[in-house]
């Protein structure tokens, strides 16, 4: 395959609505696969990047790092995938492959910086474009296999929301006998609840209100509390081994640290724009930890997909046509989605 032009949805400038356009996809290299994209999830961070909230963006920007599709063509040296295989692509499409983290399979922490699926620069020096498009070319080492039995539509959000919650739950050993709290029941949080429950932990949702309580219990939570009620913080003081905060808004971290038991850890996976003050006393008294975690490496992402398939876990989704992307963005900002929008790429 020589370089091709494919259809996509792009934002032409910071904060501008997305519109249909075309983008180039590179010619297939020796280890590349061409993926016929079927579904692409809409992640809250797509909106941050389109709005250049986290720094300068490259435009036109084609977001999308929750990609599920089928292999359409393979390079001459490809050994891991065959035409027709069901595959996914997550938040990065390459990394240096040489640093300690890359060698350890933790490409997301590549010390040279991973190459983002979009709004990044590929090794060929050209901008990367994400999953809101009909096709993508990616090195076989940075693709994931989507197991049979997992629908491509419900699998797409696992590539970001799934691994973002699975990785800290696995790293801090959520499982039988552990009390885990998930803060926020949105795209990330609803995956966190499902996965923590499947891992065997006792799961509590901490949400602003009790509005989604029934959903939370259906998804696998054992308990559900409203954080707008000050009594929650008294009642649950010193309870949790692990708290995963999926919320991207400012929270009083000190109050949440108070909910940890001795040696407990509060892991930040949401990314608020402003610094969040932490009192050392909230950590010192009971040897508590405040940590962060970002997506997962290729090996762990595959482990997560296999785990989800084994436990029948997909995302709860609302499939939309491409023309509804801008409307979907507005609804994500209002938390008006249960729990992930997924673009039917056939409509692009
Ligand atoms: Zn994401
Ligand atoms: Zn590296």
Short mmCIF file of C-alpha atoms and ligand atoms in Angstrom, two decimals:
data_model
loop_
_atom_site.label_atom_id
_atom_site.label_comp_id
_atom_site.label_asym_id
_atom_site.label_seq_id
_atom_site.Cartn_x
_atom_site.Cartn_y
_atom_site.Cartn_z
CA UNK A 1 0.00 0.00 0.00
CA UNK A 2 1.26 3.46 -0.83
CA UNK A 3 0.24 6.47 1.23
CA UNK A 4 -3.52 6.79 1.17
CA UNK A 5 -6.06 9.45 1.94
CA UNK A 6 -8.84 8.46 4.30
CA UNK A 7 -11.95 10.14 5.71
CA UNK A 8 -11.84 11.51 9.24
CA UNK A 9 -13.41 13.97 11.67
CA UNK A 10 -11.05 16.72 12.74
CA UNK A 11 -11.01 19.91 14.74
CA UNK A 12 -9.45 22.55 12.42
CA UNK A 13 -8.35 24.89 15.25
CA UNK A 14 -8.31 25.03 19.06
CA UNK A 15 -11.83 24.54 20.48
CA UNK A 16 -13.34 24.48 16.98
CA UNK A 17 -16.15 22.00 16.30
CA UNK A 18 -15.12 18.82 14.55
CA UNK A 19 -15.90 18.50 10.87
CA UNK A 20 -15.50 15.87 8.18
CA UNK A 21 -12.23 16.00 6.31
CA UNK A 22 -9.54 13.75 4.83
CA UNK A 23 -6.11 12.87 6.21
CA UNK A 24 -3.09 10.94 4.91
CA UNK A 25 -2.18 7.53 6.29
CA UNK A 26 1.39 6.38 5.75
CA UNK A 27 2.37 3.62 3.37
CA UNK A 28 2.53 0.23 5.08
CA UNK A 29 6.00 -0.38 6.56
CA UNK A 30 7.47 -3.83 7.06
CA UNK A 31 5.95 -4.23 10.55
CA UNK A 32 2.83 -2.14 10.02
CA UNK A 33 -0.77 -3.25 9.89
CA UNK A 34 -3.62 -1.36 8.25
CA UNK A 35 -6.72 -1.38 10.44
CA UNK A 36 -10.21 -0.91 9.11
CA UNK A 37 -11.62 0.99 12.10
CA UNK A 38 -15.13 -0.05 13.16
CA UNK A 39 -15.63 1.88 16.40
CA UNK A 40 -13.90 4.73 18.22
CA UNK A 41 -14.72 5.76 21.78
CA UNK A 42 -15.00 9.39 22.87
CA UNK A 43 -12.75 10.00 25.87
CA UNK A 44 -13.04 13.13 28.02
CA UNK A 45 -9.37 13.79 27.25
CA UNK A 46 -10.24 14.09 23.52
CA UNK A 47 -12.13 17.25 24.46
CA UNK A 48 -9.22 18.57 26.56
CA UNK A 49 -6.83 18.02 23.65
CA UNK A 50 -9.13 19.60 21.06
CA UNK A 51 -9.37 22.62 23.37
CA UNK A 52 -5.57 22.64 23.89
CA UNK A 53 -6.21 22.56 27.66
CA UNK A 54 -2.99 20.62 28.29
CA UNK A 55 -0.70 22.69 26.09
CA UNK A 56 -0.32 23.48 22.44
CA UNK A 57 -2.25 21.26 20.05
CA UNK A 58 -1.50 20.34 16.43
CA UNK A 59 -4.31 21.11 14.00
CA UNK A 60 -6.17 19.81 12.19
CA UNK A 61 -6.54 17.36 15.10
CA UNK A 62 -8.20 13.98 14.65
CA UNK A 63 -8.88 12.69 18.17
CA UNK A 64 -9.58 9.13 19.19
CA UNK A 65 -7.51 6.69 21.24
CA UNK A 66 -10.10 4.04 21.90
CA UNK A 67 -9.95 2.24 18.58
CA UNK A 68 -11.41 -1.14 17.62
CA UNK A 69 -11.37 -2.64 14.17
CA UNK A 70 -10.24 -5.38 11.84
CA UNK A 71 -6.86 -5.90 10.17
CA UNK A 72 -7.23 -5.10 6.46
CA UNK A 73 -3.61 -5.41 5.26
CA UNK A 74 -0.27 -6.41 6.75
CA UNK A 75 3.34 -5.46 6.02
CA UNK A 76 5.77 -8.07 4.71
CA UNK A 77 7.43 -8.58 8.11
CA UNK A 78 4.29 -8.80 10.27
CA UNK A 79 4.10 -11.95 12.38
CA UNK A 80 1.61 -11.14 15.14
CA UNK A 81 -1.50 -10.41 13.09
CA UNK A 82 -3.25 -11.64 9.98
CA UNK A 83 -5.84 -10.02 7.74
CA UNK A 84 -9.24 -10.34 9.41
CA UNK A 85 -7.96 -10.28 13.00
CA UNK A 86 -9.89 -8.16 15.49
CA UNK A 87 -7.57 -5.54 16.93
CA UNK A 88 -7.47 -2.39 18.99
CA UNK A 89 -5.24 0.65 19.41
CA UNK A 90 -5.06 2.67 22.60
CA UNK A 91 -3.40 5.91 23.65
CA UNK A 92 0.02 5.43 22.04
CA UNK A 93 1.28 4.07 18.73
CA UNK A 94 5.02 3.93 19.36
CA UNK A 95 7.77 4.64 21.91
CA UNK A 96 11.58 4.64 21.98
CA UNK A 97 11.68 0.84 22.59
CA UNK A 98 15.09 1.20 24.26
CA UNK A 99 14.64 2.81 27.68
CA UNK A 100 14.22 0.74 30.84
CA UNK A 101 10.48 1.32 30.87
CA UNK A 102 10.00 0.30 27.23
CA UNK A 103 12.09 -2.81 27.81
CA UNK A 104 9.98 -3.61 30.85
CA UNK A 105 6.78 -3.36 28.80
CA UNK A 106 5.77 -0.08 30.40
CA UNK A 107 5.81 1.91 27.17
CA UNK A 108 3.34 4.41 28.63
CA UNK A 109 6.18 5.62 30.87
CA UNK A 110 8.80 5.74 28.08
CA UNK A 111 11.46 8.15 29.32
CA UNK A 112 11.77 9.67 25.85
CA UNK A 113 8.02 10.11 25.74
CA UNK A 114 5.55 7.74 24.12
CA UNK A 115 4.17 8.71 20.73
CA UNK A 116 0.52 9.54 21.20
CA UNK A 117 -2.09 8.06 18.91
CA UNK A 118 -2.98 11.63 17.94
CA UNK A 119 -1.77 15.18 18.60
CA UNK A 120 1.76 13.81 18.59
CA UNK A 121 4.59 13.38 16.11
CA UNK A 122 5.41 10.01 14.60
CA UNK A 123 8.95 8.74 14.05
CA UNK A 124 8.58 9.94 10.44
CA UNK A 125 8.21 13.47 11.82
CA UNK A 126 4.61 13.78 10.71
CA UNK A 127 1.58 14.40 12.91
CA UNK A 128 -0.30 11.41 14.24
CA UNK A 129 -4.06 11.22 13.68
CA UNK A 130 -6.42 9.27 15.90
CA UNK A 131 -9.37 6.96 15.63
CA UNK A 132 -12.13 9.26 14.41
CA UNK A 133 -11.24 8.03 10.93
CA UNK A 134 -11.91 5.07 8.71
CA UNK A 135 -8.39 3.56 8.83
CA UNK A 136 -5.17 3.73 10.79
CA UNK A 137 -1.69 2.33 10.12
CA UNK A 138 0.15 1.14 13.22
CA UNK A 139 3.20 -0.97 14.05
CA UNK A 140 2.09 -4.49 14.99
CA UNK A 141 3.89 -4.18 18.34
CA UNK A 142 1.58 -1.35 19.38
CA UNK A 143 -1.72 -3.04 18.50
CA UNK A 144 -3.80 -5.22 20.80
CA UNK A 145 -5.77 -8.35 20.07
CA UNK A 146 -9.47 -8.08 20.92
CA UNK A 147 -10.57 -11.52 22.10
CA UNK A 148 -13.52 -13.30 20.52
CA UNK A 149 -16.67 -12.81 22.53
CA UNK A 150 -15.96 -9.16 23.19
CA UNK A 151 -17.94 -6.92 20.82
CA UNK A 152 -15.79 -4.36 19.01
CA UNK A 153 -18.18 -1.58 20.07
CA UNK A 154 -18.02 -2.33 23.81
CA UNK A 155 -14.31 -3.18 23.57
CA UNK A 156 -13.24 0.19 22.13
CA UNK A 157 -13.47 2.12 25.44
CA UNK A 158 -11.39 -0.54 27.17
CA UNK A 159 -8.35 0.77 25.27
CA UNK A 160 -8.29 3.89 27.45
CA UNK A 161 -10.99 3.83 30.15
CA UNK A 162 -10.48 0.12 30.77
CA UNK A 163 -6.70 0.09 31.07
CA UNK A 164 -6.60 3.39 32.98
CA UNK A 165 -8.56 1.77 35.79
CA UNK A 166 -7.29 -1.81 35.42
CA UNK A 167 -3.62 -0.84 35.76
CA UNK A 168 -3.82 0.80 39.22
CA UNK A 169 -6.28 -1.83 40.45
CA UNK A 170 -3.83 -4.56 39.41
CA UNK A 171 -0.71 -2.70 40.62
CA UNK A 172 -2.14 -2.00 44.08
CA UNK A 173 -3.60 -5.51 44.21
CA UNK A 174 -7.31 -4.94 44.39
CA UNK A 175 -8.79 -8.35 45.12
CA UNK A 176 -10.53 -10.49 47.73
CA UNK A 177 -10.36 -8.95 51.20
CA UNK A 178 -9.54 -5.49 49.85
CA UNK A 179 -11.83 -2.51 50.19
CA UNK A 180 -11.66 -0.35 47.09
CA UNK A 181 -13.38 2.97 46.46
CA UNK A 182 -13.93 4.39 42.99
CA UNK A 183 -14.43 8.16 43.00
CA UNK A 184 -16.74 9.30 40.21
CA UNK A 185 -19.06 7.14 38.11
CA UNK A 186 -18.32 8.32 34.59
CA UNK A 187 -16.48 6.74 31.66
CA UNK A 188 -13.48 5.77 33.78
CA UNK A 189 -15.38 5.13 36.99
CA UNK A 190 -17.90 2.72 35.55
CA UNK A 191 -15.03 0.60 34.18
CA UNK A 192 -13.26 0.82 37.53
CA UNK A 193 -16.32 -0.56 39.30
CA UNK A 194 -16.73 -3.46 36.87
CA UNK A 195 -13.06 -4.41 36.96
CA UNK A 196 -12.58 -4.03 40.73
CA UNK A 197 -15.66 -6.17 41.29
CA UNK A 198 -14.40 -8.84 38.86
CA UNK A 199 -11.04 -8.82 40.67
CA UNK A 200 -12.94 -9.78 43.84
CA UNK A 201 -12.61 -6.56 45.83
CA UNK A 202 -15.35 -5.03 47.97
CA UNK A 203 -16.27 -1.98 45.89
CA UNK A 204 -17.67 1.34 47.00
CA UNK A 205 -18.66 4.16 44.66
CA UNK A 206 -18.09 7.69 45.93
CA UNK A 207 -20.18 9.98 43.73
CA UNK A 208 -21.35 13.55 44.18
CA UNK A 209 -24.98 12.49 44.48
CA UNK A 210 -26.97 9.26 44.69
CA UNK A 211 -28.41 9.83 41.19
CA UNK A 212 -26.58 6.89 39.62
CA UNK A 213 -26.84 4.59 42.64
CA UNK A 214 -28.87 1.91 40.87
CA UNK A 215 -26.40 1.87 38.00
CA UNK A 216 -23.47 1.63 40.36
CA UNK A 217 -24.91 -1.39 42.14
CA UNK A 218 -25.81 -3.02 38.82
CA UNK A 219 -22.23 -2.52 37.58
CA UNK A 220 -20.91 -4.39 40.61
CA UNK A 221 -20.55 -1.94 43.48
CA UNK A 222 -21.31 -3.23 46.97
CA UNK A 223 -21.86 0.24 48.43
CA UNK A 224 -22.66 3.70 47.11
CA UNK A 225 -22.20 6.99 48.95
CA UNK A 226 -22.79 10.64 48.11
CA UNK A 227 -19.76 12.87 48.65
CA UNK A 228 -22.02 15.94 48.85
CA UNK A 229 -23.15 14.56 52.23
CA UNK A 230 -20.54 15.42 54.90
CA UNK A 231 -21.69 12.41 56.92
CA UNK A 232 -20.12 10.16 54.24
CA UNK A 233 -16.63 11.30 55.25
CA UNK A 234 -17.31 10.61 58.93
CA UNK A 235 -18.92 7.26 58.34
CA UNK A 236 -16.19 5.96 55.99
CA UNK A 237 -13.15 7.42 57.77
CA UNK A 238 -10.22 4.94 57.77
CA UNK A 239 -12.06 2.41 55.59
CA UNK A 240 -10.29 1.83 52.27
CA UNK A 241 -7.13 0.03 51.19
CA UNK A 242 -7.27 1.74 47.83
CA UNK A 243 -9.10 4.74 46.39
CA UNK A 244 -8.99 5.39 42.65
CA UNK A 245 -9.96 8.97 41.82
CA UNK A 246 -11.30 9.17 38.28
CA UNK A 247 -12.62 12.72 38.61
CA UNK A 248 -11.05 15.47 36.49
CA UNK A 249 -12.47 18.27 38.65
CA UNK A 250 -10.88 19.71 41.77
CA UNK A 251 -11.54 17.65 44.89
CA UNK A 252 -10.40 18.12 48.47
CA UNK A 253 -7.80 15.35 48.44
CA UNK A 254 -7.26 15.70 52.19
CA UNK A 255 -10.85 14.67 52.82
CA UNK A 256 -10.42 11.59 50.61
CA UNK A 257 -7.09 10.67 52.22
CA UNK A 258 -9.03 10.57 55.48
CA UNK A 259 -11.00 7.63 54.08
CA UNK A 260 -7.89 5.46 53.75
CA UNK A 261 -6.87 2.95 56.39
CA UNK A 262 -3.25 2.58 57.53
CA UNK A 263 -0.94 2.05 54.51
CA UNK A 264 -3.77 2.85 52.12
CA UNK A 265 -3.20 4.50 48.75
CA UNK A 266 -5.13 7.16 46.90
CA UNK A 267 -4.41 6.92 43.17
CA UNK A 268 -5.12 9.83 40.89
CA UNK A 269 -6.10 8.86 37.34
CA UNK A 270 -8.27 11.87 36.52
CA UNK A 271 -6.32 14.94 35.45
CA UNK A 272 -7.63 18.24 36.84
CA UNK A 273 -6.00 21.32 35.34
CA UNK A 274 -5.25 23.05 38.63
CA UNK A 275 -2.84 21.93 41.39
CA UNK A 276 -4.55 20.26 44.36
CA UNK A 277 -3.27 21.14 47.84
CA UNK A 278 -2.34 18.22 50.10
CA UNK A 279 -1.58 18.50 53.79
CA UNK A 280 1.40 16.34 54.80
CA UNK A 281 -0.54 15.50 57.97
CA UNK A 282 -3.12 13.72 55.81
CA UNK A 283 -0.35 11.28 54.80
CA UNK A 284 1.97 11.09 57.81
CA UNK A 285 -0.41 9.90 60.50
CA UNK A 286 -1.20 6.48 59.04
CA UNK A 287 1.63 6.04 56.49
CA UNK A 288 -0.70 6.78 53.59
CA UNK A 289 0.32 7.20 49.96
CA UNK A 290 -0.84 9.54 47.25
CA UNK A 291 -0.03 8.17 43.80
CA UNK A 292 -0.74 8.62 40.12
CA UNK A 293 -1.18 6.16 37.28
CA UNK A 294 -1.47 6.59 33.52
CA UNK A 295 -3.03 4.03 31.17
CA UNK A 296 -0.89 0.85 30.88
CA UNK A 297 1.76 -0.80 28.71
CA UNK A 298 1.01 -3.02 25.73
CA UNK A 299 1.47 -6.26 27.69
CA UNK A 300 -0.80 -5.11 30.52
CA UNK A 301 -3.39 -3.75 28.09
CA UNK A 302 -3.56 -7.19 26.45
CA UNK A 303 -3.87 -8.76 29.91
CA UNK A 304 -6.76 -6.37 30.64
CA UNK A 305 -8.55 -7.22 27.37
CA UNK A 306 -8.19 -10.94 28.06
CA UNK A 307 -9.42 -10.43 31.65
CA UNK A 308 -12.43 -8.45 30.45
CA UNK A 309 -13.31 -11.07 27.83
CA UNK A 310 -13.02 -13.82 30.43
CA UNK A 311 -15.35 -11.94 32.79
CA UNK A 312 -17.74 -10.72 30.10
CA UNK A 313 -16.86 -7.10 30.74
CA UNK A 314 -17.35 -4.42 28.11
CA UNK A 315 -18.08 -0.74 28.48
CA UNK A 316 -21.66 0.54 28.79
CA UNK A 317 -21.95 2.55 25.62
CA UNK A 318 -24.14 4.80 23.51
CA UNK A 319 -23.28 4.35 19.83
CA UNK A 320 -23.52 7.54 17.78
CA UNK A 321 -23.14 8.58 14.18
CA UNK A 322 -20.16 10.75 13.31
CA UNK A 323 -22.39 13.77 12.68
CA UNK A 324 -23.29 13.71 16.40
CA UNK A 325 -19.69 14.05 17.67
CA UNK A 326 -19.97 17.74 18.61
CA UNK A 327 -23.27 17.16 20.37
CA UNK A 328 -21.69 14.21 22.19
CA UNK A 329 -18.81 16.45 23.34
CA UNK A 330 -21.32 18.87 24.85
CA UNK A 331 -23.05 16.00 26.62
CA UNK A 332 -19.76 14.58 27.96
CA UNK A 333 -19.03 17.99 29.51
CA UNK A 334 -22.39 17.79 31.28
CA UNK A 335 -21.71 14.17 32.35
CA UNK A 336 -24.79 13.26 30.33
CA UNK A 337 -23.71 9.84 29.06
CA UNK A 338 -23.99 6.36 30.49
CA UNK A 339 -21.12 5.76 30.19
CA UNK A 340 -19.19 6.13 26.96
CA UNK A 341 -20.02 7.47 23.53
CA UNK A 342 -18.71 5.27 20.75
CA UNK A 343 -18.62 6.47 17.15
CA UNK A 344 -19.87 4.05 14.52
CA UNK A 345 -17.03 4.66 12.10
CA UNK A 346 -19.10 3.40 9.14
CA UNK A 347 -20.90 6.77 9.38
CA UNK A 348 -17.75 8.85 8.81
ZN1 LIG B 1 -8.63 8.50 27.05
ZN1 LIG B 2 11.18 4.23 25.92
#
